Every structure is written in structure tokens, then in C-alpha cells.
Short mmCIF file of C-alpha atoms and ligand atoms in Angstrom, two decimals:
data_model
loop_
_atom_site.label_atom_id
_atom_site.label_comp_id
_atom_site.label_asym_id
_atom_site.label_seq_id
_atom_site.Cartn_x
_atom_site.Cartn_y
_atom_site.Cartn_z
CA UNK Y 19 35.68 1.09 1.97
CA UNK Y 20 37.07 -0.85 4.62
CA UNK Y 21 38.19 2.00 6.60
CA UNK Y 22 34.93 3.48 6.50
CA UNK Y 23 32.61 0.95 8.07
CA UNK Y 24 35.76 -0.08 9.98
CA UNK Y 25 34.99 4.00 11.65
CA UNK Y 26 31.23 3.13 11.35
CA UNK Y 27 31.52 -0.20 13.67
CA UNK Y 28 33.47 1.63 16.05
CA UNK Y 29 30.46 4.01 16.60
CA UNK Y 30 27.76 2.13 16.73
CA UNK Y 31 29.55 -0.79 18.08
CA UNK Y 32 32.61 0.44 20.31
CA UNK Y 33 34.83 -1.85 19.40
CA UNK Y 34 36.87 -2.58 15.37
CA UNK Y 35 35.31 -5.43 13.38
CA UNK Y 36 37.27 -8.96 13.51
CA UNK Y 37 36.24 -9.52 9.48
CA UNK Y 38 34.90 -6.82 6.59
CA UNK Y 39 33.28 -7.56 3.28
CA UNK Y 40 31.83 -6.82 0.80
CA UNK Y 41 29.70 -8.63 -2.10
CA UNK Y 42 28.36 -7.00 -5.63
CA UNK Y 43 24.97 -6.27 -6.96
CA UNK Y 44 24.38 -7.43 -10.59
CA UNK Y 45 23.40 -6.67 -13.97
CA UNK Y 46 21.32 -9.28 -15.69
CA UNK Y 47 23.09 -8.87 -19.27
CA UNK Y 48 21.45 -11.52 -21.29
CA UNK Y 49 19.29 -14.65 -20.33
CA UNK Y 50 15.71 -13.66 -19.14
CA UNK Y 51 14.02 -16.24 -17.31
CA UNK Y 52 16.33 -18.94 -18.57
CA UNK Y 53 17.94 -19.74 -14.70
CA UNK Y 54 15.06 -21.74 -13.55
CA UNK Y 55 14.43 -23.66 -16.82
CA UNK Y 56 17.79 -24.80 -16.50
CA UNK Y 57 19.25 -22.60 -19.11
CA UNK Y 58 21.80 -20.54 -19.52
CA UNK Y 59 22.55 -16.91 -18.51
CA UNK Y 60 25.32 -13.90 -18.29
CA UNK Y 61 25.32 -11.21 -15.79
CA UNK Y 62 28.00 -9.01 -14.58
CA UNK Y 63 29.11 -7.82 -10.95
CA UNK Y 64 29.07 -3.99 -10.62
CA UNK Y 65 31.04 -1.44 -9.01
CA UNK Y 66 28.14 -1.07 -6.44
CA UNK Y 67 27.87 -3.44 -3.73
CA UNK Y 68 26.88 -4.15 0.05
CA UNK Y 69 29.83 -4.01 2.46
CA UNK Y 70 29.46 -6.30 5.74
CA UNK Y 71 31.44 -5.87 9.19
CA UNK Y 72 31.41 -8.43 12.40
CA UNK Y 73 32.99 -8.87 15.61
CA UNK Y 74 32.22 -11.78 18.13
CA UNK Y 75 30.74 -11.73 21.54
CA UNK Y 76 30.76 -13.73 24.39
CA UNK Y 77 26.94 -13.50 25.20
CA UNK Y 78 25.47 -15.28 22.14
CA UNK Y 79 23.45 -12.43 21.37
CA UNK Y 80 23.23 -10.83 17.37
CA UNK Y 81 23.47 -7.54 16.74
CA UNK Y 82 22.24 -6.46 13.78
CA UNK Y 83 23.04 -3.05 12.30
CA UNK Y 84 22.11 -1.20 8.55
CA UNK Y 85 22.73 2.07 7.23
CA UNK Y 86 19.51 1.23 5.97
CA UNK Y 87 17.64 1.29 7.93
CA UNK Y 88 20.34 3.39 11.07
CA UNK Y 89 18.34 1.07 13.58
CA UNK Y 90 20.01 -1.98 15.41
CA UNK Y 91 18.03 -5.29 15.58
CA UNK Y 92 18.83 -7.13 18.90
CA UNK Y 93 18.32 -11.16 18.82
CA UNK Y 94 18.55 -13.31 21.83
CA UNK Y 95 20.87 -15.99 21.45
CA UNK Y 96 20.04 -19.08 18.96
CA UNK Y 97 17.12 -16.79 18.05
CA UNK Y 98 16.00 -17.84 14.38
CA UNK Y 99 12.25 -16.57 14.17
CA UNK Y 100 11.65 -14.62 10.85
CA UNK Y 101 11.11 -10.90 11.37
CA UNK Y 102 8.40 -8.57 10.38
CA UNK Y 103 7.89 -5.11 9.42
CA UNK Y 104 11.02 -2.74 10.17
CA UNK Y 105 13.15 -5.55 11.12
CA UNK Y 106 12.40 -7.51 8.23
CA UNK Y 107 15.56 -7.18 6.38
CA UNK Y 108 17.46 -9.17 9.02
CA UNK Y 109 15.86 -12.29 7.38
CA UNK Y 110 18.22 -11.78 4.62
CA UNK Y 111 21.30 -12.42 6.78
CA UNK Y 112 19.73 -14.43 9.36
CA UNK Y 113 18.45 -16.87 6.31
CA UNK Y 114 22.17 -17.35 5.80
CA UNK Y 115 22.60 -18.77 9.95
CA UNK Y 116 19.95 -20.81 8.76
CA UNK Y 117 21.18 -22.59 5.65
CA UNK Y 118 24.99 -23.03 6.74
CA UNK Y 119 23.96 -26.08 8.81
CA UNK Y 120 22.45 -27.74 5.76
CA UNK Y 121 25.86 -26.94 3.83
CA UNK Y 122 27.82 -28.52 6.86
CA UNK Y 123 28.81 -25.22 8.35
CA UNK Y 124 28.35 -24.51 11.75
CA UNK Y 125 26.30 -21.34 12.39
CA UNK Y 126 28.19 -18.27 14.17
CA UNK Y 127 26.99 -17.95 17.95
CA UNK Y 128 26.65 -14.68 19.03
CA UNK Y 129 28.01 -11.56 16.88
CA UNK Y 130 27.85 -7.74 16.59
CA UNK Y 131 27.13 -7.08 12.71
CA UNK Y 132 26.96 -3.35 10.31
CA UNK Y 133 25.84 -3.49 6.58
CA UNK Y 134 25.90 -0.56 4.81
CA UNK Y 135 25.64 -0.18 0.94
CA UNK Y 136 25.52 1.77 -2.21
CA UNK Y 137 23.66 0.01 -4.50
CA UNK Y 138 19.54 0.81 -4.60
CA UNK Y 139 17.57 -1.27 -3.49
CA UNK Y 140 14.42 -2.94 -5.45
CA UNK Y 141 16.04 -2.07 -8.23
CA UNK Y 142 16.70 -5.09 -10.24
CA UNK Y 143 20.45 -5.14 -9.33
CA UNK Y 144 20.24 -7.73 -6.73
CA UNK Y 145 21.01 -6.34 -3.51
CA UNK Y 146 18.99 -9.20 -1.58
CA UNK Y 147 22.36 -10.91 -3.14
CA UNK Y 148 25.04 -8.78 -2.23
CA UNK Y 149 23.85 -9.03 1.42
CA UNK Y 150 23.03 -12.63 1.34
CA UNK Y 151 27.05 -13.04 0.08
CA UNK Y 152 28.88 -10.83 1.78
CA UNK Y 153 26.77 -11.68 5.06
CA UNK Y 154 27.94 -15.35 4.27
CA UNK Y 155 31.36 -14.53 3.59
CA UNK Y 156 31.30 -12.45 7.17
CA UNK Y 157 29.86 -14.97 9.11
CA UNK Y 158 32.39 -18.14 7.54
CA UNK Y 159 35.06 -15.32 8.83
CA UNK Y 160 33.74 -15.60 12.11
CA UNK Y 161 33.60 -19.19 12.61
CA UNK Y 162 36.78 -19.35 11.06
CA UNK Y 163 35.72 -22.03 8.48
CA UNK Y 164 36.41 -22.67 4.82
CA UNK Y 165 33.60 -22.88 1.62
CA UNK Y 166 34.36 -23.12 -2.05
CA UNK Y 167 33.02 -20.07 -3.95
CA UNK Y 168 30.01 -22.63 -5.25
CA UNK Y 169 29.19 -23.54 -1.77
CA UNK Y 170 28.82 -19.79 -0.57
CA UNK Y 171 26.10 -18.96 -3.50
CA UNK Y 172 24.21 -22.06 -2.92
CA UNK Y 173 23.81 -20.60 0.91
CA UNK Y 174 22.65 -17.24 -0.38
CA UNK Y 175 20.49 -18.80 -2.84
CA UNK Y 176 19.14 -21.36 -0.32
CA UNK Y 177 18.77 -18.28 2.57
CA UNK Y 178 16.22 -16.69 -0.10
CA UNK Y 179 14.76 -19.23 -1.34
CA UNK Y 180 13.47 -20.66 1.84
CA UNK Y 181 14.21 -18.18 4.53
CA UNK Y 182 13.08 -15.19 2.70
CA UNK Y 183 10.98 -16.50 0.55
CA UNK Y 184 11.61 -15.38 -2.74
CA UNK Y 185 11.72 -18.15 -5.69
CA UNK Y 186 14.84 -16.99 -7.56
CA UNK Y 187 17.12 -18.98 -9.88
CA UNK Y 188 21.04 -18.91 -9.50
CA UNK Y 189 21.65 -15.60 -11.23
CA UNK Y 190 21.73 -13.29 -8.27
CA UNK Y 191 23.66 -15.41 -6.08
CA UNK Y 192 25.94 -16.75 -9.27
CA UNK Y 193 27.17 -13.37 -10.35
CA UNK Y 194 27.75 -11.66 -6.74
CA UNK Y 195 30.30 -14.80 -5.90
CA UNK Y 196 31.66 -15.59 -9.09
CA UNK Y 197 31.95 -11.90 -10.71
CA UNK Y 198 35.56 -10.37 -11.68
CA UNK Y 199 35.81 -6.75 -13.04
CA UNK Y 200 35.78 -6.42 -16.65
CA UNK Y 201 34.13 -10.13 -16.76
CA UNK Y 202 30.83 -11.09 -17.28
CA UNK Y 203 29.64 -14.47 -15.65
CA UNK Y 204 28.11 -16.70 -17.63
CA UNK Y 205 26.27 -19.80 -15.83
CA UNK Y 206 25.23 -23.15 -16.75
CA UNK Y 207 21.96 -23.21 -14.77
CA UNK Y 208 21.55 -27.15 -14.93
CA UNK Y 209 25.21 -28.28 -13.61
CA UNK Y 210 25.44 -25.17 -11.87
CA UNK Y 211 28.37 -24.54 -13.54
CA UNK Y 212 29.81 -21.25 -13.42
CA UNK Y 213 32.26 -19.43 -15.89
CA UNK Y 214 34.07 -15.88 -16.90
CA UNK Y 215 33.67 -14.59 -20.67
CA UNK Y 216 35.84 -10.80 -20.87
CA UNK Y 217 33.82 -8.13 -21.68
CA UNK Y 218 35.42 -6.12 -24.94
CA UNK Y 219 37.24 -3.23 -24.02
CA UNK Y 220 35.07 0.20 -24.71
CA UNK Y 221 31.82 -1.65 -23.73
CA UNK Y 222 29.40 0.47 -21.36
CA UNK Y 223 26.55 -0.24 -18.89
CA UNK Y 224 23.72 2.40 -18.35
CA UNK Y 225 21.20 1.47 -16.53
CA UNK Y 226 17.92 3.67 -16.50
CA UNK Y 227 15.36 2.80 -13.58
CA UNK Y 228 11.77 3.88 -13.86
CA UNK Y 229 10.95 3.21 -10.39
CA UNK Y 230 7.77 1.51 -12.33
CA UNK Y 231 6.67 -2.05 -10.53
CA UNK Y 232 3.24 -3.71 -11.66
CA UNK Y 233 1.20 -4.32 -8.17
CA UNK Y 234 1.17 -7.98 -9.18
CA UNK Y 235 4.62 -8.51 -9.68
CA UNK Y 236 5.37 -11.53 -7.67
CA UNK Y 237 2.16 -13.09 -8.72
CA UNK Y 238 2.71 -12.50 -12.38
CA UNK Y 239 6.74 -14.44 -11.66
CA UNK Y 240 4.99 -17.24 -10.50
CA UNK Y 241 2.78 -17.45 -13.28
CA UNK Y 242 5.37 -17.04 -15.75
CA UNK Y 243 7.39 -19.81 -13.90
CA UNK Y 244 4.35 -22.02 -13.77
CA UNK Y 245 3.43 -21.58 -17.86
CA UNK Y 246 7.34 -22.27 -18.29
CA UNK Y 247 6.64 -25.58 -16.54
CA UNK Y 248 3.55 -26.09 -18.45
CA UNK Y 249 4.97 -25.75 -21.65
CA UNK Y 250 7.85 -27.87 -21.19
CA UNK Y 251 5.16 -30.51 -20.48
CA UNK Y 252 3.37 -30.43 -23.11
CA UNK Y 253 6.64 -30.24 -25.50
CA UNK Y 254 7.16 -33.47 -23.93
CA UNK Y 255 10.27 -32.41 -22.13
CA UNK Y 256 11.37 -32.01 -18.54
CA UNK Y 257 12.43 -28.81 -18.69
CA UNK Y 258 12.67 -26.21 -21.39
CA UNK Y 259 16.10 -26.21 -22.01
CA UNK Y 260 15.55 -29.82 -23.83
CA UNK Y 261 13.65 -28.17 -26.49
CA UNK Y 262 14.97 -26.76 -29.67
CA UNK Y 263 13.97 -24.27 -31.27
CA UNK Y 264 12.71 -25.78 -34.21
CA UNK Y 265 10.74 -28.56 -31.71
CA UNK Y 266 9.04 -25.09 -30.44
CA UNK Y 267 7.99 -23.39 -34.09
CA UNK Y 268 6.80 -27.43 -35.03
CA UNK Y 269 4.40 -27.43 -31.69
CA UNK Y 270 3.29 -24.15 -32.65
CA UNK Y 271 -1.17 -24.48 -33.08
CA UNK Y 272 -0.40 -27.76 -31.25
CA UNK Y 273 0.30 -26.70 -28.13
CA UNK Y 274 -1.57 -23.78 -26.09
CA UNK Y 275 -0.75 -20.36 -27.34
CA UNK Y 276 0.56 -19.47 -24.54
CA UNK Y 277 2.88 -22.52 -23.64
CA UNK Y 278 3.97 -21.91 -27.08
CA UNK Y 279 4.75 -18.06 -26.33
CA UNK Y 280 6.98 -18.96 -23.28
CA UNK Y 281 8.77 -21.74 -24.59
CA UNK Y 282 9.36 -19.76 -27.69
CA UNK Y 283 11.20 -17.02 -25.75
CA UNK Y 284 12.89 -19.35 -23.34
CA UNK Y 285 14.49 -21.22 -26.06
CA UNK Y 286 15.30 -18.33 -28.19
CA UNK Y 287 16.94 -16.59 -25.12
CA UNK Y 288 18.70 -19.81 -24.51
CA UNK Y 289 19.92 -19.66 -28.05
CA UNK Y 290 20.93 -16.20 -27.76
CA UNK Y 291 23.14 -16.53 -24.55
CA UNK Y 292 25.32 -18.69 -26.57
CA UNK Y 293 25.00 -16.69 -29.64
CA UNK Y 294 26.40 -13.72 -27.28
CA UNK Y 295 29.31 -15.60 -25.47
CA UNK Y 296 30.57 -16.39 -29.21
CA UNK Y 297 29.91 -12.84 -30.28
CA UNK Y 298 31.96 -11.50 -26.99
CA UNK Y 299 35.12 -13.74 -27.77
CA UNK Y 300 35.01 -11.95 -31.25
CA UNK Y 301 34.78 -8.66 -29.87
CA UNK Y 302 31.89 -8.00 -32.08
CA UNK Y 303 29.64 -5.59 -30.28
CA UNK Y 304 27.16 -4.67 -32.65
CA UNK Y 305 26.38 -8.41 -32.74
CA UNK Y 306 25.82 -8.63 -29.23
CA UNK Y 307 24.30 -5.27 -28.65
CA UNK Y 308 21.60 -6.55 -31.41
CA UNK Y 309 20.81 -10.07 -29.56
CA UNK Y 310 19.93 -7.54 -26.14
CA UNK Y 311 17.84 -5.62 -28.15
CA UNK Y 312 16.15 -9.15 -29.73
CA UNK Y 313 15.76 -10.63 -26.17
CA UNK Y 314 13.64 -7.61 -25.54
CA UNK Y 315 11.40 -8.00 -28.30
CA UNK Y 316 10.69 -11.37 -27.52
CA UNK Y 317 9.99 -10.20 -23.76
CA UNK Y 318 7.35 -7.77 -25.33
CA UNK Y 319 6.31 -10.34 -27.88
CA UNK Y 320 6.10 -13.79 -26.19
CA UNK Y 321 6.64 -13.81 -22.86
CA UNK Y 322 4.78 -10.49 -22.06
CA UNK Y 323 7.49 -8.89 -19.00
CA UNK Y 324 7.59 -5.83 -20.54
CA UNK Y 325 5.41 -3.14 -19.93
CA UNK Y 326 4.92 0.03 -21.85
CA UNK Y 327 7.19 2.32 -19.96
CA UNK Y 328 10.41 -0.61 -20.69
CA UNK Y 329 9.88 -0.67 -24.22
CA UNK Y 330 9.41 3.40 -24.37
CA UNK Y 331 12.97 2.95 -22.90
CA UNK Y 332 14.26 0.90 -25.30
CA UNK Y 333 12.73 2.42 -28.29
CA UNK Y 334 14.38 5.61 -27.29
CA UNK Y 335 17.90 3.93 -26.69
CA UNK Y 336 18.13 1.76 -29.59
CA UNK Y 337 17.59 4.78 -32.11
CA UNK Y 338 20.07 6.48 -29.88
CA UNK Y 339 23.45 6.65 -31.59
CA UNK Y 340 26.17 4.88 -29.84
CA UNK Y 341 23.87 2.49 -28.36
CA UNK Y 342 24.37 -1.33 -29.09
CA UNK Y 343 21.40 -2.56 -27.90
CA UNK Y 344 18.56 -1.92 -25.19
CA UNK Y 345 16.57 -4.82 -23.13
CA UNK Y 346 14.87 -4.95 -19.64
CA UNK Y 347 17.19 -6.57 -17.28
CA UNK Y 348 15.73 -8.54 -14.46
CA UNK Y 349 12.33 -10.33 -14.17
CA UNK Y 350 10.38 -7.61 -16.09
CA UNK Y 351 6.73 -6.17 -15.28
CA UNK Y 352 8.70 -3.11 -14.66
CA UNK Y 353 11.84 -2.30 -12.72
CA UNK Y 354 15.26 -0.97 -15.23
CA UNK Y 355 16.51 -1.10 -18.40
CA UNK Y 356 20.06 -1.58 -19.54
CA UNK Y 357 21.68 -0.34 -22.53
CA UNK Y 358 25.39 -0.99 -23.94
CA UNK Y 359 27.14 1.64 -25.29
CA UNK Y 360 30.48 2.55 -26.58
CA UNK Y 361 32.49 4.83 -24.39
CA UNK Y 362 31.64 8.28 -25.78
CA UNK Y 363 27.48 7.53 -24.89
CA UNK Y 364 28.22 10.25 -22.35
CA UNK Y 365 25.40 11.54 -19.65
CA UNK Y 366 24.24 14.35 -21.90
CA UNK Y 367 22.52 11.30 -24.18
CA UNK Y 368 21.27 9.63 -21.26
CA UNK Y 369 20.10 13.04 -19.55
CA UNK Y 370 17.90 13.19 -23.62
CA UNK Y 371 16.45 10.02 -23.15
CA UNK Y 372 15.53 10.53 -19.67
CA UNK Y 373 14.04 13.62 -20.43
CA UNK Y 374 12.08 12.11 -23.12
CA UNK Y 375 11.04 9.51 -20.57
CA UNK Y 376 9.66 12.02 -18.52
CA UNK Y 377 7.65 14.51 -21.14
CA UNK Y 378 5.45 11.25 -21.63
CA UNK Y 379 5.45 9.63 -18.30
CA UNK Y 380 5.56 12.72 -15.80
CA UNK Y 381 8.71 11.00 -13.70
CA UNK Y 382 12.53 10.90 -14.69
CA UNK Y 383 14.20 7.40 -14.32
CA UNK Y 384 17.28 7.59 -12.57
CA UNK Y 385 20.43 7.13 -14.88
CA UNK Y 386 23.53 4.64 -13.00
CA UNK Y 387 26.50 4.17 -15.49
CA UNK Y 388 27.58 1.31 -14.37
CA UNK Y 389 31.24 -0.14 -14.30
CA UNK Y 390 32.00 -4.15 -14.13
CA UNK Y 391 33.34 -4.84 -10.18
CA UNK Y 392 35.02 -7.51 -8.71
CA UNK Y 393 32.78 -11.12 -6.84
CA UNK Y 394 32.42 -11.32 -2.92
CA UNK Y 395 35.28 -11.06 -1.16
CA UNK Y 396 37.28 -10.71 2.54
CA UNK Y 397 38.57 -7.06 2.20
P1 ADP X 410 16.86 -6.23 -5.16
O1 ADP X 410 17.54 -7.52 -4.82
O2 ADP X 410 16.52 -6.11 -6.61
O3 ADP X 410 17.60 -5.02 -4.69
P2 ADP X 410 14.95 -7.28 -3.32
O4 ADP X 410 13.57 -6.90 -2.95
O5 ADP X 410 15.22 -8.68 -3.74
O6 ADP X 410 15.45 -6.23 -4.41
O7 ADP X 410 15.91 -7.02 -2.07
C1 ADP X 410 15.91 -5.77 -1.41
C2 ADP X 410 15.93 -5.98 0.10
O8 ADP X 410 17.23 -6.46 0.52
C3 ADP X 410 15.73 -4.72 0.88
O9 ADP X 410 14.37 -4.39 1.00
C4 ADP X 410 16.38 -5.09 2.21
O10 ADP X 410 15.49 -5.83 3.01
C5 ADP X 410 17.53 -5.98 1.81
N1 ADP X 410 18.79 -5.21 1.74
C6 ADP X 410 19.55 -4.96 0.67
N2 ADP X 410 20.64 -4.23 0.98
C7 ADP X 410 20.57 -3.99 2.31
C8 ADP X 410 21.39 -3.30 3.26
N3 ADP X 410 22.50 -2.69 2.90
N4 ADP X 410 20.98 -3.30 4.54
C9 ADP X 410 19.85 -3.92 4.91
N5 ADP X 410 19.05 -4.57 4.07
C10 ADP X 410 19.39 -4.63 2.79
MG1 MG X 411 16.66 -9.47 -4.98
#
């Protein structure tokens, strides 16, 4: 990996890079929507990831460069302005320059940069992160400071929160710098405090991507996120990981139906993140394969993220054999399912599902078998 955008940065660049590396996409694995009611939620890093190269120059001016996009972006020195249109996915790393100030990092001056990648993007598995990391990690390299692993996901976070724009919890950020292969990461949305549970030998990701996005899919997030507040307000608590489940099923008719459908799932998927930590220390599979498959349901049921084409999905998986359990992975309202399997689901199952997929929908997800990877690093 190195080697190869080491080659890359010579072309485009003429010179080596001073500092490579690289930073994971992720798999939401259980814990929908729980990160920004201060719940809990596991993800794991992947194999897949965005790899980051940088050399300094003299005339403060940033050169950015993507595989992406195979264009070069040119900034003038101490330029910060957001960027439109083809350029647009320089706010990503540029958000980072932004934020390290407010983390008491200086920003790098000026820089000659190359991302390239192979993980999809817009597909649920976080790239936005991987970039936002391994562009921080890159850019600490080249100002040859220090930042704790917590510091470095609170800059990507903070670069797409308010750079970007994009209102996402800790997840994304949380699993691309805290992530270890054959680990999932489980965080503790309220501290943030971030932890490793090992994933049981023989356990397999597949994820299955139907390219499907409702038009009003950053709307609807918002909405969701503003019900989520609603409902923890008129449960009578600040947010809605103070609420227990029973305190939801007693507000039930009391409350609006709807504040009652979000809390419900919130809670429940709150309950179940825990529920599937224990049930990974046992090694019990079935257990936790079953809690995926519930946290769908309840997406379908309460806190209506699914859409037809998800739950197709995870119809067709969870009466697959060898499949633990099925759910959506991400925000919902479209985007991938995930399913874990035992290691002889094979592609010629997942080519039978897809297929399926496609007699009734007229397009054929794309099928990643995914592999656990390590958290941002310095290669
Ligand atoms: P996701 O995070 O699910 O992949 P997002 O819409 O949050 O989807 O982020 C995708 C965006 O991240 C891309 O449109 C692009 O702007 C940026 N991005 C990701 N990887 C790269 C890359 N290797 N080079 C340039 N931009 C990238
Ligand atoms: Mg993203």
C-alpha cells in the first residue's frame, strides 16, 4: 500500500511523500441511531480504507490530489474557503486544517497531498471518515506534533460536523481511529468513551449495497434526530439514553405515537448493544446474529429507516442458511445491508440472494465480504 501511492506521489508530485497513511471505513454492526442520543454503539474497521500521502513545501500553497477524482485542487496559501462542485471533496480534508486550531494543533502551512482509496463511496461505510482520519493523521505528521487517538476523532468528527456539514454522531470517526482487526469497537457515546470487544472466530461480514437512497435522505435524518429529541422531552428526560425501557412501554398512549415509536427503538437498540457485547464475550453467535436481525425489525417497525428494498434484503438473508442475522447498517432510508455469517456462507449464497434481489427490483446490489482491519495509522 505504501509503496504504491509512495509510486503514485512521485508522478503526480515529483518528489516521495515525507508521511503515508491510511484510515478504515466502517461497518455499523449494532446501535442504530443510538450515537447522538448518547447511547451506545459497535462498529468494526474494515479491510477497506483511504490511504493519504504528504510532502511539505516552501511556498505555503496546498496541493490537493484524489484518485477520485485524478484532478489536483490548487489552494493559495492560508486559503480556507469551502469548495463547490468538483472540488468539493477537499472540504473533507481541509475541514480537518480547520478544526486542529480548536484542538490546540497548529495547522500545516503549505503541503503537496494524494488520497486514493478502495472503499465505495456513499455507501454507508464511512469513507467521509477514513479521509477525515487519515488526512488528520497526515497532516499531525507534517507538523510534527503529537494527539491522543481521542483527540484525532474529535477533529474528524468536528471537520464534518461544521466544515462539511454533515450532523453525524461519533460512530464514523470512533471506529476509523479506534478499530483493531478482528475487534469490534464498541463506544460509550455520552463519555465518549471508547472500547475493543473480539469478534468470535468464524464470524463473517457481507455487506449487500442496493445503490437505493430516498431523495429526502438528509431531511428525513434530521427529522428522525429532531423526534429523538422530542421524545426524550416529553419522557421527561434529557436525552434518551435516561429512559428505560419499561419508562417507554408505561408512556405508551401518553406520549405522541410517534415520540413513543422512536424512543421505543432507541432504547431497545440501546438495550441490545449491551445485550450483544455480553453475547460476543460468550461466543454465542446465534444470540447476537438474532439481536441484528431484532434491531432491524424495530427499524421497520418504530423508527421507520427501512425501506422496502432493506427489508427484501433481510428477509432473504435471514431464511438463508448460515446466516446469523440481517439488519440495515447505517442511517437507513436506503443505502446496505449487513449480514453475519459463519465461514462457509460462501459467494454462491450471496450471488442467490442477489439474484433474487434483482428478479424483483430490476438492479443487482453489489456483494463486499468484508474482513475486520486495523484503526488509522502512520504506515
Ligand atoms: P460515506 O461516508 O458513506 O462514504 P459520505 O457522503 O459521507 O459517504 O462521504 C463520501 C464523500 O467523501 C465523497 O463524496 C468524497 O467527497 C469524500 N471522499 C471519500 N473518499 C475519498 C477519496 N479517496 N478521495 C476524495 N474524496 C473522498
Ligand atoms: Mg460519511
Amino acid at each position: 500500500m505504501k509503496q504504491i501511492i509512495s509510486d503514485l506521489f512521485r508522478q503526480i508530485h515529483g518528489r516521495a511523500p515525507s508521511v503515508v497513511t491510511r484510515a478504515p471505513g466502517r461497518i455499523e454492526f449494532i446501535g442504530n441511531h443510538t450515537d447522538y442520543n448518547g447511547g451506545t454503539v459497535l462498529g468494526a474497521s474494515i479491510d477497506r480504507g483511504v490511504t493519504v500521502a504528504v510532502a511539505p513545501r516552501t511556498d505555503g500553497k496546498r496541493n490537493f490530489h484524489s484518485l477520485f477524482t485524478g484532478k489536483t485542487v490548487t489552494l493559495a496559501a492560508a486559503e480556507t474557503l469551502k469548495q463547490h462542485g468538483e472540488a468539493s471533496w477537499v472540504n473533507y480534508p481541509l475541514g480537518v486544517i480547520a478544526a486542529m486550531p480548536a484542538f490546540g494543533l497548529s495547522a500545516p502551512e503549505g503541503f503537496d497531498y494524494v488520497a486514493t482509496s478502495d472503499l465505495p463511496t456513499g455507501a454507508g461505510l464511512s469513507s467521509s471518515a477514513a479521509i477525515e482520519l487519515a488526512s488528520g493523521l497526515a497532516f499531525l505528521g507534517l507538523t510534527g506534533r503529537q494527539a491522543d487517538r481521542e483527540t484525532l476523532v474529535k477533529i474528524g468528527k468536528h471537520a464534518e460536523n461544521n466544515f462539511v456539514g454533515v450532523p453525524c454522531g461519533i460512530l464514523d470517526q470512533g471506529v476509523s481511529g479506534f478499530g483493531k482487526a478482528n475487534h469490534l469497537v464498541f463506544i460509550d457515546c455520552r463519555g465518549p468513551r471508547f472500547d475493543t470487544v473480539p469478534m468470535p472466530a468464524g464470524a463473517h461480514f457481507w455487506i449487500f449495497n442496493t445503490h437505493t437512497k430516498h431523495a429526502l435522505v438528509d431531511g428525513l435524518y434530521a427529522t428522525r434526530h429532531r423526534e429523538c429529541m422530542e421524545a426524550a422531552k416529553a419522557l421527561g428526560v434529557s436525552q434518551l439514553v435516561e429512559a428505560r425501557p419499561a419508562q417507554v412501554e408505561a408512556a405508551q398512549g401518553k406520549i405522541s405515537a410517534d415520540a413513543y415509536s422512536r424512543a421505543k427503538h432507541v432504547v431497545d437498540e440501546i438495550a441490545r448493544v449491551g445485550l450483544a457485547v455480553k453475547s460476543l464475550e460468550n461466543g454465542d453467535l446465534a444470540t447476537v446474529g438474532g439481536l441484528l436481525t431484532a434491531s432491524h425489525r424495530s427499524s421497520q417497525n418504530y423508527f421507520g429507516n427501512s425501506t422496502e428494498e432493506l427489508d427484501f434484503l433481510v428477509d432473504k438473508l435471514t431464511t438463508t442458511p448460515r446466516v446469523y442475522g440481517a439488519r440495515l447498517t447505517g442511517g437507513g432510508f436506503g443505502g446496505a445491508v449487513m449480514a453475519l455469517t459463519d465461514e462457509s456462507f460462501g459467494e454462491d449464497q450471496a450471488k442467490t440472494v442477489a439474484a433474487a434481489y434483482e428478479a424483483k427490483y430490476g438492479a443487482r446490489p453489489d456483494i463486499l465480504h468484508m474482513l475486520t482491519g486495523e484503526g488509522a495509522q502512520v504506515l
